[in-house]
PDB file of C-alpha atoms in Angstrom:
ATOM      1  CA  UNK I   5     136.713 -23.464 191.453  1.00  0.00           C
ATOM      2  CA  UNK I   6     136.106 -20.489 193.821  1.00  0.00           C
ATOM      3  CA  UNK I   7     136.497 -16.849 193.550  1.00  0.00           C
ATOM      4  CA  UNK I   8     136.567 -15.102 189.977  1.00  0.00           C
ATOM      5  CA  UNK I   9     138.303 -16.697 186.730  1.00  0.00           C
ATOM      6  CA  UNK I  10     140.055 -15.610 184.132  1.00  0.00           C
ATOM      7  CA  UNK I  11     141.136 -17.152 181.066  1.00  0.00           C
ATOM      8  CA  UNK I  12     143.505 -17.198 178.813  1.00  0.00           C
ATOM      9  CA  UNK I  13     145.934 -15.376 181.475  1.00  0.00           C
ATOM     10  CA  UNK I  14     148.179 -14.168 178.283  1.00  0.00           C
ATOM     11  CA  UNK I  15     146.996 -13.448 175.058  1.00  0.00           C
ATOM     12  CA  UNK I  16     148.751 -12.266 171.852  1.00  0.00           C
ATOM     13  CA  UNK I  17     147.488 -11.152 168.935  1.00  0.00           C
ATOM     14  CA  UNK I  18     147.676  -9.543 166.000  1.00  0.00           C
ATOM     15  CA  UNK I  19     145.548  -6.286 164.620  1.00  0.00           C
ATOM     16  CA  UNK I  20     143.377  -8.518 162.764  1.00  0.00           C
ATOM     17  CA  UNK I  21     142.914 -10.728 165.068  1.00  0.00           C
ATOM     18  CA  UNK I  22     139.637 -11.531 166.673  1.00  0.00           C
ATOM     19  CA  UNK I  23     139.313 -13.176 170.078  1.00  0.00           C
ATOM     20  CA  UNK I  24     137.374 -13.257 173.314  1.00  0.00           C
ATOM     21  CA  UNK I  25     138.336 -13.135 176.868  1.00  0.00           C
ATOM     22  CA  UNK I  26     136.517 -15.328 179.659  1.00  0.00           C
ATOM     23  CA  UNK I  27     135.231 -14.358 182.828  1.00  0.00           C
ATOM     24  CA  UNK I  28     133.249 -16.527 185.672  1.00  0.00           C
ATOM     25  CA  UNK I  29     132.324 -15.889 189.184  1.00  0.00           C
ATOM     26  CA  UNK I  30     131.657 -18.579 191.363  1.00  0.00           C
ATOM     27  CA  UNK I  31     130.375 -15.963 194.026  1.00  0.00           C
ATOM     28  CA  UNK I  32     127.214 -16.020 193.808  1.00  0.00           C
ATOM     29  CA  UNK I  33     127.249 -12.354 192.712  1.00  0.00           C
ATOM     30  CA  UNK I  34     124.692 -10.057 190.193  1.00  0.00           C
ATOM     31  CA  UNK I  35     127.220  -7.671 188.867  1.00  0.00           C
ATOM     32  CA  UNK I  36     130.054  -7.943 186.939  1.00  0.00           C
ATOM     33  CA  UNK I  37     132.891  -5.778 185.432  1.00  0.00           C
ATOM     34  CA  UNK I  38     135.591  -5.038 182.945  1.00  0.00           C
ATOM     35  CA  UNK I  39     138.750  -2.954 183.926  1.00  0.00           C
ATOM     36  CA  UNK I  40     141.698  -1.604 181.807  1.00  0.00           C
ATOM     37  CA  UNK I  41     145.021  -1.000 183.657  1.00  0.00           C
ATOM     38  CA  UNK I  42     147.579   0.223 180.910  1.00  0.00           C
ATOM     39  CA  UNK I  43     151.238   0.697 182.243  1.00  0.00           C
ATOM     40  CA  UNK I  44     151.889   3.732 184.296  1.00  0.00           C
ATOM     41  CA  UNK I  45     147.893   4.234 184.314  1.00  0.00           C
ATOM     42  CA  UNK I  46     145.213   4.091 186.749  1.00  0.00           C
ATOM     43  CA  UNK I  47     142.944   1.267 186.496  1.00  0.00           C
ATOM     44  CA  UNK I  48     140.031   2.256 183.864  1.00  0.00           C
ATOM     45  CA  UNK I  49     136.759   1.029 184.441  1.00  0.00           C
ATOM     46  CA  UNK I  50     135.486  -0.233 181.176  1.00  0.00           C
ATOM     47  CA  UNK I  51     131.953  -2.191 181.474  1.00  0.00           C
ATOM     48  CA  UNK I  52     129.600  -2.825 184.389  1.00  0.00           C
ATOM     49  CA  UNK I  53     126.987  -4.977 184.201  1.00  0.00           C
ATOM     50  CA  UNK I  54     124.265  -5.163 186.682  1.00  0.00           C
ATOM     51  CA  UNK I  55     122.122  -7.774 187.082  1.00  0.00           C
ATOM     52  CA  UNK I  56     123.095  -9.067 183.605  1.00  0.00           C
ATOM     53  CA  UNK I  57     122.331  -5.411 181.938  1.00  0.00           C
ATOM     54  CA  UNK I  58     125.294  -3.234 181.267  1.00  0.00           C
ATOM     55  CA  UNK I  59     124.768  -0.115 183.465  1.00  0.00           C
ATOM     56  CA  UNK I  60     127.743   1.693 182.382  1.00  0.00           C
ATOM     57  CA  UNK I  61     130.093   2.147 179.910  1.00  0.00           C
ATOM     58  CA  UNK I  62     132.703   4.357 180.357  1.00  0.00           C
ATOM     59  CA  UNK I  63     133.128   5.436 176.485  1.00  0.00           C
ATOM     60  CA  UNK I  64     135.213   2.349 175.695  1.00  0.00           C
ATOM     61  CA  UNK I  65     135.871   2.329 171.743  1.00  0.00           C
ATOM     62  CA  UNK I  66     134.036  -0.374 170.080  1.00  0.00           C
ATOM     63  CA  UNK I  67     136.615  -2.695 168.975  1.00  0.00           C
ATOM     64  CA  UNK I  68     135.686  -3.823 172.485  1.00  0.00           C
ATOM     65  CA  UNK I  69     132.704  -5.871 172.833  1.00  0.00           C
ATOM     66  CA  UNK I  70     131.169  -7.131 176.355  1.00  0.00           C
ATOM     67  CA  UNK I  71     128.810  -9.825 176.303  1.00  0.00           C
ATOM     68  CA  UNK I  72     126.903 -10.887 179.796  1.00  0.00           C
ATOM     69  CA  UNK I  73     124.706 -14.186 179.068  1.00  0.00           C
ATOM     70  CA  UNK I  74     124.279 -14.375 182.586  1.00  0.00           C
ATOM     71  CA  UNK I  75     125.167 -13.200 186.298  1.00  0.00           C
ATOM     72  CA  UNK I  76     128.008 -15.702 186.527  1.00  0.00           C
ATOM     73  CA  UNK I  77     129.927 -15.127 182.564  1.00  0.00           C
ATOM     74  CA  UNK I  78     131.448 -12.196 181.325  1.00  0.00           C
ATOM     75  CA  UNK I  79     133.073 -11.529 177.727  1.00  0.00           C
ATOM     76  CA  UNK I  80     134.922  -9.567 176.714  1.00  0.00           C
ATOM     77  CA  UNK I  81     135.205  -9.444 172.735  1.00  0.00           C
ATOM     78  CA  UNK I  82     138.204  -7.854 170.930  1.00  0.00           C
ATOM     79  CA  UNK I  83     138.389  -7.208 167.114  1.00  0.00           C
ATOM     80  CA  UNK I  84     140.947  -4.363 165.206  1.00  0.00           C
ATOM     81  CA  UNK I  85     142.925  -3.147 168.350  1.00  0.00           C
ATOM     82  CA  UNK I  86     145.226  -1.190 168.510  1.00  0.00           C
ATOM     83  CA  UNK I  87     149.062  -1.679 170.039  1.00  0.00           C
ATOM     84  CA  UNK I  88     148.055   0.874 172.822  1.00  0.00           C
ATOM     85  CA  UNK I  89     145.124  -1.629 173.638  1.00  0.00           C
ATOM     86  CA  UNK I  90     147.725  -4.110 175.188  1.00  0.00           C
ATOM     87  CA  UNK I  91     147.080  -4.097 178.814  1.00  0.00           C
ATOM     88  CA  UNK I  92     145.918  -6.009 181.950  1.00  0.00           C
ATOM     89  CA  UNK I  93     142.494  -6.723 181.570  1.00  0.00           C
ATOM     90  CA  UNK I  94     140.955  -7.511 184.967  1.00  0.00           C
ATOM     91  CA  UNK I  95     137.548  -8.667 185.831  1.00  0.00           C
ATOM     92  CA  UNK I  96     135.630  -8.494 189.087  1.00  0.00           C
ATOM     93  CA  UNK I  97     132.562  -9.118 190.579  1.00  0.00           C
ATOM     94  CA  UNK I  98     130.349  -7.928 193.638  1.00  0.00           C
ATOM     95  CA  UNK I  99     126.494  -8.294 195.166  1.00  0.00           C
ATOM     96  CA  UNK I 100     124.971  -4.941 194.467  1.00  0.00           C
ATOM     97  CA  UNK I 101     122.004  -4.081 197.289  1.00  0.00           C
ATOM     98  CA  UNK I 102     118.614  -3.939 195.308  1.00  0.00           C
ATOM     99  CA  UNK I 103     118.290  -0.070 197.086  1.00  0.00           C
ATOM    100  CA  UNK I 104     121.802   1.793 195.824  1.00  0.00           C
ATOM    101  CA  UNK I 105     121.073   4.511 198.610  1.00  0.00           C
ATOM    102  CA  UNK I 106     121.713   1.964 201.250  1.00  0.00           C
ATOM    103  CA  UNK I 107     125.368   1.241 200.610  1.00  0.00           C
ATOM    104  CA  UNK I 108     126.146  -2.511 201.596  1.00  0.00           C
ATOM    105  CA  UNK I 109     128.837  -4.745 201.216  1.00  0.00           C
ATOM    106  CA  UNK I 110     129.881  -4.236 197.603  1.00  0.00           C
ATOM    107  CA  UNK I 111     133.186  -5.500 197.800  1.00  0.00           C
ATOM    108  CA  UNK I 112     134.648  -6.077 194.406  1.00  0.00           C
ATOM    109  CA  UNK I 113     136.126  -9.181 193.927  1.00  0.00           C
ATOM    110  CA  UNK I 114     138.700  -9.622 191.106  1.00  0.00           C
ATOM    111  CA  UNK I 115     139.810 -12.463 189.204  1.00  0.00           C
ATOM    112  CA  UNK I 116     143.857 -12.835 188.320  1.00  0.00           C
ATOM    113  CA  UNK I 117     143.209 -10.913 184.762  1.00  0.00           C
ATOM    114  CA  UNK I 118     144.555 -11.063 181.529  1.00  0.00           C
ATOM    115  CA  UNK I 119     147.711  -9.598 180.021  1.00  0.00           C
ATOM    116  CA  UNK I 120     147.163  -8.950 176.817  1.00  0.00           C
ATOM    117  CA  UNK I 121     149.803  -7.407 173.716  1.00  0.00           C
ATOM    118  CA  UNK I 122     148.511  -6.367 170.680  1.00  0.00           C
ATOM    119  CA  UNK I 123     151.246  -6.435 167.929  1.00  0.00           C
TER     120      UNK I 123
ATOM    121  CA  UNK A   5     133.804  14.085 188.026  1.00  0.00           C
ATOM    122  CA  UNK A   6     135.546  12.579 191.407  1.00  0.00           C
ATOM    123  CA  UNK A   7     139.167  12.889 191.340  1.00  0.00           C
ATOM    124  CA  UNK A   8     141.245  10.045 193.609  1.00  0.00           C
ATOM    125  CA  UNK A   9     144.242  10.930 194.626  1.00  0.00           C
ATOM    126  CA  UNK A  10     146.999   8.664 196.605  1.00  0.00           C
ATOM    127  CA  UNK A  11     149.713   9.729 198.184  1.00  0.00           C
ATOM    128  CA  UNK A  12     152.910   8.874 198.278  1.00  0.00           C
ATOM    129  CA  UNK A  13     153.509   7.542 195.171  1.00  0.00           C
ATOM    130  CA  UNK A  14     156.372   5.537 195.840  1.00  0.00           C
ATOM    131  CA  UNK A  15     157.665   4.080 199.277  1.00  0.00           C
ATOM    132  CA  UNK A  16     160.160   1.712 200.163  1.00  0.00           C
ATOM    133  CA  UNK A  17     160.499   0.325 203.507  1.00  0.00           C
ATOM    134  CA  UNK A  18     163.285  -1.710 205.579  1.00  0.00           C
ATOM    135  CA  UNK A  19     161.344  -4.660 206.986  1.00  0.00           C
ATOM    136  CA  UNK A  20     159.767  -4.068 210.496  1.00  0.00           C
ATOM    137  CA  UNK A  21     159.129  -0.639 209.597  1.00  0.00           C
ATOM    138  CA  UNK A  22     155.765   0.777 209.879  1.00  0.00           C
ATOM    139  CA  UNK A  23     153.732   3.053 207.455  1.00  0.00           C
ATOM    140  CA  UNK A  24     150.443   5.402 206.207  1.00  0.00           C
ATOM    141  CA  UNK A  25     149.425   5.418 202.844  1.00  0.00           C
ATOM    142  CA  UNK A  26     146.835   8.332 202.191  1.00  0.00           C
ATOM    143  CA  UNK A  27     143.651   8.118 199.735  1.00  0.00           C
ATOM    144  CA  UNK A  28     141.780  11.939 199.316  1.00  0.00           C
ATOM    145  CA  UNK A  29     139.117  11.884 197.267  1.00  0.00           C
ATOM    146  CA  UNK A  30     137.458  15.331 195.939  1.00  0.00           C
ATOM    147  CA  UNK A  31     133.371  14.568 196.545  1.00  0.00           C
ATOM    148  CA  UNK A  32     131.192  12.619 198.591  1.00  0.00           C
ATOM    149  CA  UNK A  33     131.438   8.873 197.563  1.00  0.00           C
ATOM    150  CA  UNK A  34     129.200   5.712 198.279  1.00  0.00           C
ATOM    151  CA  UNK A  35     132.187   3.567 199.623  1.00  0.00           C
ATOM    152  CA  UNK A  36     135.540   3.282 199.069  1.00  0.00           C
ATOM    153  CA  UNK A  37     138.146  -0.183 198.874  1.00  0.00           C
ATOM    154  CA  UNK A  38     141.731  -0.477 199.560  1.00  0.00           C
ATOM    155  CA  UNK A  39     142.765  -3.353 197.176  1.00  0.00           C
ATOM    156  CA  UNK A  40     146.384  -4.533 197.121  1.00  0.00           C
ATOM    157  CA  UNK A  41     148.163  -5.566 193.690  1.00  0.00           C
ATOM    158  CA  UNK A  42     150.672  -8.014 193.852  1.00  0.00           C
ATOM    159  CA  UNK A  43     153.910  -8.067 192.032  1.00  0.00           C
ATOM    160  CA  UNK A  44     152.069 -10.864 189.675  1.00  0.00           C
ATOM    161  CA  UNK A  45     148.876  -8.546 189.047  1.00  0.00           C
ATOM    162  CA  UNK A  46     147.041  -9.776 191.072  1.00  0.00           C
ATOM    163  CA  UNK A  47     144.149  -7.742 192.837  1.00  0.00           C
ATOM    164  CA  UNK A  48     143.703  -8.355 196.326  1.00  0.00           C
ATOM    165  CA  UNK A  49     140.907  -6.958 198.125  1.00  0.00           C
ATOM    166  CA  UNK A  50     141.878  -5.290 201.773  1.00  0.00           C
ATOM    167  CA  UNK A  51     139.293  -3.430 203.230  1.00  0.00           C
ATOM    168  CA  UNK A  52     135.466  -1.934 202.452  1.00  0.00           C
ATOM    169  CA  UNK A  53     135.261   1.353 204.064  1.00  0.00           C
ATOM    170  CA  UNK A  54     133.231   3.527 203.258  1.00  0.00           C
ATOM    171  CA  UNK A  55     133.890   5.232 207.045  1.00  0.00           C
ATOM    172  CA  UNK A  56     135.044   4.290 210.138  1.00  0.00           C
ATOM    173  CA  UNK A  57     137.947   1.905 211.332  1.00  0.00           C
ATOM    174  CA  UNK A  58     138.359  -1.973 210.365  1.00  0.00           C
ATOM    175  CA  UNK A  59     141.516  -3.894 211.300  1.00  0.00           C
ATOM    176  CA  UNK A  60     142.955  -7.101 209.813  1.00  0.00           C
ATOM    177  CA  UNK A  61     145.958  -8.469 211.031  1.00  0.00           C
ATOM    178  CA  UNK A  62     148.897  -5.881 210.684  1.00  0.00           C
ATOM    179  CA  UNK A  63     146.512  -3.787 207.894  1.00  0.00           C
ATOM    180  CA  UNK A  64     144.193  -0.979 209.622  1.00  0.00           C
ATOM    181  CA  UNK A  65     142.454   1.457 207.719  1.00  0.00           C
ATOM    182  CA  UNK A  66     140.079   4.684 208.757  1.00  0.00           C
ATOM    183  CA  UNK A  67     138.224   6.563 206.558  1.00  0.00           C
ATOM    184  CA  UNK A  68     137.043   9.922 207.787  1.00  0.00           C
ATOM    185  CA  UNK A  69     134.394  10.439 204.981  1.00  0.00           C
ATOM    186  CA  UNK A  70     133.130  14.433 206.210  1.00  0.00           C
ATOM    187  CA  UNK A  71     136.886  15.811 205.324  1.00  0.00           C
ATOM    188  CA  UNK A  72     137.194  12.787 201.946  1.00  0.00           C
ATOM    189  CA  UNK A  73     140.168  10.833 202.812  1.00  0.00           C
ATOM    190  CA  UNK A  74     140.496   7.361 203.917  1.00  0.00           C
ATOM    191  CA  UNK A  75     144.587   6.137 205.530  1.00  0.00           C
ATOM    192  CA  UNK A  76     145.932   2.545 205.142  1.00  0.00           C
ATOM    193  CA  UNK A  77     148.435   1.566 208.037  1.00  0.00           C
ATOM    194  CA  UNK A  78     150.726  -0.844 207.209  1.00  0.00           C
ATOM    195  CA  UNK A  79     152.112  -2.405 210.471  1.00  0.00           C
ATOM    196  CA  UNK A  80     155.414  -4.306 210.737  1.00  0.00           C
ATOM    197  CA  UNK A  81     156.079  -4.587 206.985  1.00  0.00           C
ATOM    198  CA  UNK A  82     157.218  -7.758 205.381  1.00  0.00           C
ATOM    199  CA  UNK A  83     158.364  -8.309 201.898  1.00  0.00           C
ATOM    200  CA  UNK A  84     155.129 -10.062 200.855  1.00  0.00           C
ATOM    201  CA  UNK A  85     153.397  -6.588 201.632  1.00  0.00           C
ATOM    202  CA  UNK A  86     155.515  -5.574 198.407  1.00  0.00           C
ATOM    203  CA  UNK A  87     153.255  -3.966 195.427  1.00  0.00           C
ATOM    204  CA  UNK A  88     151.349  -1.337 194.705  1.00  0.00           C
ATOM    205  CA  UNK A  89     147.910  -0.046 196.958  1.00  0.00           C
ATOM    206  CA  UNK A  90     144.713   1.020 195.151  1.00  0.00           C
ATOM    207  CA  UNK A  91     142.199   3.494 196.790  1.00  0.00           C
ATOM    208  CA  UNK A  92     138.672   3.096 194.741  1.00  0.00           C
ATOM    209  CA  UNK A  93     135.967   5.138 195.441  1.00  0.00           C
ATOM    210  CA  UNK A  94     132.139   5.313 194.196  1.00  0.00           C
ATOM    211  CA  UNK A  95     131.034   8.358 193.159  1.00  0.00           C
ATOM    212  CA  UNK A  96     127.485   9.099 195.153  1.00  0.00           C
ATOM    213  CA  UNK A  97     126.023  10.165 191.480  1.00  0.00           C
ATOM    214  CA  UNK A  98     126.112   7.822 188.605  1.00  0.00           C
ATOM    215  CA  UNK A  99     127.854   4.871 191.197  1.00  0.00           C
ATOM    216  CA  UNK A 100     131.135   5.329 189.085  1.00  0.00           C
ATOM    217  CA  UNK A 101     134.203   3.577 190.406  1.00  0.00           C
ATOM    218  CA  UNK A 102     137.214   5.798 190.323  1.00  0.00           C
ATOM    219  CA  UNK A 103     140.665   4.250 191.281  1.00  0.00           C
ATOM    220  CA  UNK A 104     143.738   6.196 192.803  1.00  0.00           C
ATOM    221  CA  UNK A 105     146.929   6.146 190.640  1.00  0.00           C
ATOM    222  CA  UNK A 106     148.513   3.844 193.523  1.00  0.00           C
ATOM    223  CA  UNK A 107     150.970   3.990 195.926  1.00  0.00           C
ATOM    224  CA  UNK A 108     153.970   1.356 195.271  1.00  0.00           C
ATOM    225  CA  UNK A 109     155.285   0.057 197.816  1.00  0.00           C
ATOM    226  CA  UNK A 110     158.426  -1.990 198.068  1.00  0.00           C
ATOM    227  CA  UNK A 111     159.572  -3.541 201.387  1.00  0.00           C
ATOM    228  CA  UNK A 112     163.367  -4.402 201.521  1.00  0.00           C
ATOM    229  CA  UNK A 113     164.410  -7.733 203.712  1.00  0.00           C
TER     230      UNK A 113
END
């Protein structure tokens, strides 16, 4: 497979659910990320992790869980949410320069996401 | 912190027809992405800019970072151009990724 993955691509669960979503980069990259994009919302960055240590967290609640075991995975671990947590979740990916004050190319690279609803 | 703002919100287009989406962004930034989202979800990368002019294709874009805003040409508009355009930008302190509310676009056959 090439590119960034996803799975499952739909999820539904209940309140007291627990489950996990998936993400892998075939890219080659050393940072990874969560985003959020609710209905009618701008995309929310959630998580960023940079070479496998999260470097940001953007006051996510934590019913939400990330879990990097390496540059390539990405978790995302859900327990108690809420209705208003169902949403796109989208992952991405991108090579991050060793020296942030030289900007290279960065790109972010997203997978397909997964649409989640929370009942 | 950085605010993102996209302009217009909303376009629809005959086929053929040509257009400028708009990205202004309130503080200096690191670099900035045009992404396309298709009607499936989908996030589509279009163009790293954090200045100057890069063409692909029908899909130019010029970010003039001194005066914070960053254009997206659309050229001859097809239907598969349908969806909505993201402007992201990276904040120069604390390299925090910001995202426009989008401009959707749909492109009538």
């Amino acid at each position: 497979e090439t590119g960034v993955t996803q799975t499952p691509r739909h999820l539904v669960m209940g309140m007291t659910n627990k489950k996990s979503l998936k993400c892998e980069q075939h890219l080659g990259h050393n940072a990874m990320y969560w985003y959020k994009q609710s209905a009618k919302k701008p995309l929310e960055l959630m998580f960023v992790y940079n070479f496998k240590e999260q470097t940001e967290n953007n006051s996510v609640p934590s019913r939400f869980s990330p879990e990097c075991p390496n540059s390539s995975h990405l978790f995302l671990h859900l327990h108690t949410l809420q209705p208003e947590d169902s949403a796109l979740y989208l992952c991405a990916s991108s090579q991050v320069g060793v020296s942030r004050t030289l900007p290279e190319q960065e790109t972010q690279y997203f997978g397909p996401g997964t649409r989640l609803l929370v009942l | 912190g950085i605010q993102v703002e996209q302009s217009p919100p909303d376009l629809i287009l005959q086929e053929g027809a040509n257009s400028t989406l708009r990205c202004n962004f309130s503080d200096s930034v690191n670099n900035l992405q045009w992404f396309h989202q298709n009607p499936w979800g989908q996030l589509i990368n279009l163009f790293y800019i954090p200045s100057g002019t890069k063409q692909n294709g029908r899909l130019s874009a010029t970010t003039v970072a001194t005066e914070r805003y960053s254009l997206l040409y659309i050229s001859s508009s097809q239907t598969t151009d349908s969806g909505v355009y993201f402007c992201a930008v990276e904040s120069t302190g604390g390299f925090k990724t910001i995202f426009g509310a989008g401009t959707r676009l749909f492109v009538k056959a």
